[in-house]
CSV table of C-alpha atoms and ligand atoms in Angstrom, one decimal:
chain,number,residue,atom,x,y,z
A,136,UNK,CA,111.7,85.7,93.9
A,137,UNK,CA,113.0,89.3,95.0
A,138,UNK,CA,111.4,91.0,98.4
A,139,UNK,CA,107.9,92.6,97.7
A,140,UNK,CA,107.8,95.8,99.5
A,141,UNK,CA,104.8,96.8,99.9
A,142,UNK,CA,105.0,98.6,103.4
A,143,UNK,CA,107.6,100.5,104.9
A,144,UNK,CA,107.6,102.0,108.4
A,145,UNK,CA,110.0,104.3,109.9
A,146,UNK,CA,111.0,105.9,113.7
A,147,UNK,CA,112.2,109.1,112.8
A,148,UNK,CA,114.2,109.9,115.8
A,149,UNK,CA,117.5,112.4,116.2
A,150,UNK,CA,115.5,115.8,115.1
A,151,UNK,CA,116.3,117.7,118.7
A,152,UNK,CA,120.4,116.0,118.8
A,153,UNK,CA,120.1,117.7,115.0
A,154,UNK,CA,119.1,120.6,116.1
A,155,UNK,CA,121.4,121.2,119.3
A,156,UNK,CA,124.2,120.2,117.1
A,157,UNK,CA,123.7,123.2,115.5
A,158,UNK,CA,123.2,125.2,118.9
A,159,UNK,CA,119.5,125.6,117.6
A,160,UNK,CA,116.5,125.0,119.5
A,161,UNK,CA,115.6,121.7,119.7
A,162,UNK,CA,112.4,122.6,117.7
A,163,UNK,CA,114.1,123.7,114.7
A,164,UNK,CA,115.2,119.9,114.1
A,165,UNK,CA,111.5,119.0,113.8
A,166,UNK,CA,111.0,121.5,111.3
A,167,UNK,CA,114.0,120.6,109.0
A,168,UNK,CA,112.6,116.9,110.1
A,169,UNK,CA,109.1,117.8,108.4
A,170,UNK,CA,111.2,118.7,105.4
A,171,UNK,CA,112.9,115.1,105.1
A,172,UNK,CA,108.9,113.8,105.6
A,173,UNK,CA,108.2,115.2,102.1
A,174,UNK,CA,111.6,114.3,100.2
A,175,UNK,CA,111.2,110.6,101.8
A,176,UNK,CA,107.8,110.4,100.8
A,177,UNK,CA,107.9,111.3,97.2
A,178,UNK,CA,110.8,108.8,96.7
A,179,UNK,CA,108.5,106.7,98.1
A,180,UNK,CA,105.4,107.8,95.6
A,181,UNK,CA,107.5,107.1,92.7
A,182,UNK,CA,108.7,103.5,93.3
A,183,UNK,CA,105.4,101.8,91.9
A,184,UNK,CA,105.7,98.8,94.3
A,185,UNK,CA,105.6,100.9,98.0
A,186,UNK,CA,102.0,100.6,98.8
A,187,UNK,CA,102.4,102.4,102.1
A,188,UNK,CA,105.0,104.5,103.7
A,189,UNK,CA,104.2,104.7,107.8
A,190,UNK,CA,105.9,107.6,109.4
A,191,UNK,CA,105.8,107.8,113.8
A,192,UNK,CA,105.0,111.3,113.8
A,193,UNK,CA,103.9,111.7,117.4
A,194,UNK,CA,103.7,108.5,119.8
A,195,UNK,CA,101.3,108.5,123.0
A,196,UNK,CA,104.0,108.9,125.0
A,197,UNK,CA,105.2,112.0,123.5
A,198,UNK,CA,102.6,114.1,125.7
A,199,UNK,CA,105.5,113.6,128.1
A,200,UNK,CA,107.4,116.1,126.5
A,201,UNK,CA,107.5,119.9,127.7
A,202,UNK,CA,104.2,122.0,126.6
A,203,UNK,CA,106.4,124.1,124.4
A,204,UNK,CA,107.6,121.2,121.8
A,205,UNK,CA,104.1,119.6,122.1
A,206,UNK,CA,102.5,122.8,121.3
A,207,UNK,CA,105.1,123.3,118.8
A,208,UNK,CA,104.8,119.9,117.3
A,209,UNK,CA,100.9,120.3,117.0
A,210,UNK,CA,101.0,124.0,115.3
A,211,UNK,CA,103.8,122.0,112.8
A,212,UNK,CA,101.6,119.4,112.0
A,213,UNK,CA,98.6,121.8,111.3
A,214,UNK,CA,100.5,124.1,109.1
A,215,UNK,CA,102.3,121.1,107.4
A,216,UNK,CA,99.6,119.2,106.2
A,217,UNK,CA,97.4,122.3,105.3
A,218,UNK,CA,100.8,123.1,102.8
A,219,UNK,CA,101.2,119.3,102.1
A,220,UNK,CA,98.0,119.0,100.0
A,221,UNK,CA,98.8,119.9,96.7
A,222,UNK,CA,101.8,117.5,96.9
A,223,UNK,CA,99.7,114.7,97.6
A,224,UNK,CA,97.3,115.5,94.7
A,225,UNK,CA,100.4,116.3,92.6
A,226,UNK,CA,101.7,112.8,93.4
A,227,UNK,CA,98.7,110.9,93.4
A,228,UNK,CA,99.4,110.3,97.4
A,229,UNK,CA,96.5,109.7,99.8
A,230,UNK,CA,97.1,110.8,103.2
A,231,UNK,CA,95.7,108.6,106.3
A,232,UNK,CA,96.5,109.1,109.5
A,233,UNK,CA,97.0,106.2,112.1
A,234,UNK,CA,96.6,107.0,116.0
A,235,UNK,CA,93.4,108.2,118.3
A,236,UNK,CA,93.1,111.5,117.0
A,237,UNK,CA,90.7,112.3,119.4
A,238,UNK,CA,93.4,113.3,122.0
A,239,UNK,CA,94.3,116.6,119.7
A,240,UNK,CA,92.6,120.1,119.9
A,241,UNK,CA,89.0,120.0,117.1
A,242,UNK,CA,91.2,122.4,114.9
A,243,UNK,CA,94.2,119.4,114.5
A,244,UNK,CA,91.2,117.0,114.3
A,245,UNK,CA,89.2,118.9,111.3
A,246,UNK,CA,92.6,119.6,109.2
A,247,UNK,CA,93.6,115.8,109.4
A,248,UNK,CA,90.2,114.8,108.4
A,249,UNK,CA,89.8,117.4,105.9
A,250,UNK,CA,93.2,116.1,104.0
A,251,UNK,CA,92.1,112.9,104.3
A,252,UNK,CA,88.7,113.2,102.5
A,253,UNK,CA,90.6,115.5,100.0
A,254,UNK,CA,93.1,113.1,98.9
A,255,UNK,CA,90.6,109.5,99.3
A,256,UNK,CA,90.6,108.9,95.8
A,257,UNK,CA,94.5,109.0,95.3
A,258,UNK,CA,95.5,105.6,94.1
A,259,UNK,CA,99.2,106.1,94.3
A,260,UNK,CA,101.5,105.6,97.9
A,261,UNK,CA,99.2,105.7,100.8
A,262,UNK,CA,101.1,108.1,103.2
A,263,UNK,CA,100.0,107.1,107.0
A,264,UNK,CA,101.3,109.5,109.8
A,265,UNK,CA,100.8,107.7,113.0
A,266,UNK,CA,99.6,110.9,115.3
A,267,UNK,CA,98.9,110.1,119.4
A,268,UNK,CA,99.8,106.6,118.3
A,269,UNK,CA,101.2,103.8,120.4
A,270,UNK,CA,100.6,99.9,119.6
A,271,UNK,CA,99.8,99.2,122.9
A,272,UNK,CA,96.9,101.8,122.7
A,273,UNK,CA,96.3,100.4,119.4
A,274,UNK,CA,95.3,97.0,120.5
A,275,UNK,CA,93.6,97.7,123.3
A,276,UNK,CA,91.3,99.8,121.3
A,277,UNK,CA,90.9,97.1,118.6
A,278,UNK,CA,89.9,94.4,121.2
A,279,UNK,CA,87.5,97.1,122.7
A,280,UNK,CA,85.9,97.2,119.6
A,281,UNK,CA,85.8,93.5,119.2
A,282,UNK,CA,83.9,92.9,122.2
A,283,UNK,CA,81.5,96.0,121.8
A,284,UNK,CA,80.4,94.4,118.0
A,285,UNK,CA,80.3,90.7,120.0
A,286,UNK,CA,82.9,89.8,117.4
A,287,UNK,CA,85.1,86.8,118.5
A,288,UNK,CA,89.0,88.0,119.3
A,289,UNK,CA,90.5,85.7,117.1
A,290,UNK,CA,93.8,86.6,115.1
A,291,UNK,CA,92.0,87.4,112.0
A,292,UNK,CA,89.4,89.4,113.7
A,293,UNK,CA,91.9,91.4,115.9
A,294,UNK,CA,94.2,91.9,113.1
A,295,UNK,CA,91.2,93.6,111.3
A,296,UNK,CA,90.2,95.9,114.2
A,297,UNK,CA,94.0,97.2,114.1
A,298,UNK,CA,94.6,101.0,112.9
A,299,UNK,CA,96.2,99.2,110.2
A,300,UNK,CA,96.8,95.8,109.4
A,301,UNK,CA,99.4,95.9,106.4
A,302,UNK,CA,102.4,94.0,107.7
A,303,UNK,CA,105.4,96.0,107.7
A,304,UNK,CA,107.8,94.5,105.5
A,305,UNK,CA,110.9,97.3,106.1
A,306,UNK,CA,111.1,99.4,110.0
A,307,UNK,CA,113.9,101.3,109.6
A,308,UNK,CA,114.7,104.0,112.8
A,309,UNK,CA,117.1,106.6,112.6
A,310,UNK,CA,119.0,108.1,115.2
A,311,UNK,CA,121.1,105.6,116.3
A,312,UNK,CA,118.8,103.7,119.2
A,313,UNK,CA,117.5,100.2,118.7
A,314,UNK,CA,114.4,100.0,120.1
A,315,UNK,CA,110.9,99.9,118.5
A,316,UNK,CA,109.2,102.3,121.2
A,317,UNK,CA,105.5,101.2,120.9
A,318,UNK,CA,105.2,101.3,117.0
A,319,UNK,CA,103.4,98.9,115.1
A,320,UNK,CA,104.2,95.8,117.1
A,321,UNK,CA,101.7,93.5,115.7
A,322,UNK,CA,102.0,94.6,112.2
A,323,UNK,CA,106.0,94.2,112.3
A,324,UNK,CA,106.1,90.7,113.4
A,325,UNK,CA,108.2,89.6,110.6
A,326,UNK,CA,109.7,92.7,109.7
A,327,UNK,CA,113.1,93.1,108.6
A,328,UNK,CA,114.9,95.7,111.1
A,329,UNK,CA,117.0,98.7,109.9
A,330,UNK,CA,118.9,101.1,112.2
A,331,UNK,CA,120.9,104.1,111.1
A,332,UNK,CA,123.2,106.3,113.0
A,333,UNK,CA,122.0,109.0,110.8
A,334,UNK,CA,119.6,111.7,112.4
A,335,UNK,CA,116.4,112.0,111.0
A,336,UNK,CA,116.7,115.6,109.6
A,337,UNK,CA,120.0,114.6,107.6
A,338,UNK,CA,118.5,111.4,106.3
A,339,UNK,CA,117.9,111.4,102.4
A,340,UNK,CA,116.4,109.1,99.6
A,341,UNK,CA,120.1,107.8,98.7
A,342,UNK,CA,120.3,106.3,102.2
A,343,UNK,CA,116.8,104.9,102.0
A,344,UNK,CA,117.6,103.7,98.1
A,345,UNK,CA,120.6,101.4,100.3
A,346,UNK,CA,118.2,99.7,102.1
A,347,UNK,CA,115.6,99.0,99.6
A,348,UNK,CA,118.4,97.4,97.8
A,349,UNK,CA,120.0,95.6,101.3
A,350,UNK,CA,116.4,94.3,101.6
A,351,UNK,CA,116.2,93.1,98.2
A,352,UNK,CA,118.9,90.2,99.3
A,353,UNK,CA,117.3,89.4,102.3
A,354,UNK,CA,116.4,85.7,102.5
A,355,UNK,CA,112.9,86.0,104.3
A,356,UNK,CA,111.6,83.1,105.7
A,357,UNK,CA,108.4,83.6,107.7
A,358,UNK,CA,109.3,81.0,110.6
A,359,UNK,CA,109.4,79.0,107.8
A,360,UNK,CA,112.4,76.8,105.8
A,361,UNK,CA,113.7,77.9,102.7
B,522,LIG,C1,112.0,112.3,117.3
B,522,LIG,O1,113.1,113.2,117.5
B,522,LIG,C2,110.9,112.9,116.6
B,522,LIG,C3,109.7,113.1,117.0
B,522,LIG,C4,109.2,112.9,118.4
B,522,LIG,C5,108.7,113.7,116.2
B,522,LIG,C6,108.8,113.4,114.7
B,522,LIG,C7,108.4,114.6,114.1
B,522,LIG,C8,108.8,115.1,112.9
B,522,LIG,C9,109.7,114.3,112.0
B,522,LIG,C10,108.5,116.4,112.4
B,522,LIG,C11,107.0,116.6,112.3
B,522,LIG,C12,106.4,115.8,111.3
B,522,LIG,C13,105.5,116.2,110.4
B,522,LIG,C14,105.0,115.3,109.4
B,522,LIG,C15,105.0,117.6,110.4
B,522,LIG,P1,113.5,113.6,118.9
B,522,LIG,O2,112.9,114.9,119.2
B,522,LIG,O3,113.2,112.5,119.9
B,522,LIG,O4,115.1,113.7,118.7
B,522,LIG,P2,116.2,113.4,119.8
B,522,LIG,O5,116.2,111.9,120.0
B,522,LIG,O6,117.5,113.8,119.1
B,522,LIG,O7,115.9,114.2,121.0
């Protein structure tokens, strides 16, 4: 039987290298890199079988950053998502977002709830932005949870507590680095790696279409034998 893919995660890294490339600032490579978000995600809407598309958006650690991209990243996002809604409804998309929210301003807060309530009963891709997200935040706030309800940490139980517990079946970073920088440890346990040279902003749905079909002759065995 051909790979399912139900679940495919990405690092979108290389927006500022993009953008000083170009001698532009740095923040004009998030921008363009908001624009590849959409184009990604309606390729993704349309193939029937991608349940979920995960995008890293902005990490825990990305606070680290100067106050001028953060700020810059967080008016983006607002803005974005505000313009986004009419594509989602358009494509059927339902928009979660993945992360502890409750780090950004009440504004950020209200228009990420907001879009999610106004696109709950799409039935098409789920479209998950992982915003003030990092896995190792992640579980710790699961297994909080856990032991606040006096449920039992047990794989099933932690699994469930998780932000999201879909495994990953394709993590694909751009940018050229190999590293998985905090995302969705748990859930990519047995997921099939992907790394591009290509910088986020220049990536398109022709070099995702590659991988879909690179993953399609994947032998996945699940610690298994064939
Ligand atoms: C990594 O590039 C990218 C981020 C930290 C943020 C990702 C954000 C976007 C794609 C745009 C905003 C998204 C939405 C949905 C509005 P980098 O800055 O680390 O690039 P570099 O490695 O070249 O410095």
């Amino acid at each position: 039987m051909r790979n399912e893919i139900r679940h495919i995660a990405i690092i979108m890294d290389g927006n500022g290298r993009w953008a000083e490339a170009q001698g532009k600032k740095r923040v004009k490579g998030h921008e363009k890199g908001a624009e590849v978000v959409r184009d990604i995600t309606t390729f993704c809407s349309i193939h029937k079988e991608i349940e979920r598309l995960t995008l890293y958006a902005f990490s825990t650690e990305n606070w680290k950053r100067p106050k001028y991209e953060v700020d810059f990243l967080m008016k983006l996002l607002d803005g974005w998502l505000k313009k986004e809604l009419p594509i989602y409804l358009e494509n059927d998309i339902r928009f979660k977002a993945i992360g502890d929210i409750s780090g950004f301003s009440t504004k950020l807060q209200k228009t990420i709830q907001d879009i999610e309530k106004k696109t709950l009963a799409c039935k098409g891709l789920t479209q998950s932005l992982a915003l003030n997200y990092g896995s190792k935040d992640e579980v710790i706030r699961a297994v909080k949870s856990l032991i606040k309800q006096n449920i039992e940490v047990t794989e099933a139980s932690l699994e469930y507590a998780l932000d999201t517990s879909m495994p990953v079946d394709i993590l694909i970073r751009s940018g050229g680095d190999k590293r998985l920088s905090n995302f969705l440890l748990w859930q990519s346990a047995y997921a099939e790696l992907f790394f591009t040279e290509t910088l986020w902003p220049d990536f398109t749905p022709d070099e995702l279409q590659s991988i879909l079909e690179n993953f399609k002759k994947i032998e996945r065995r699940f610690g298994g034998l064939k």
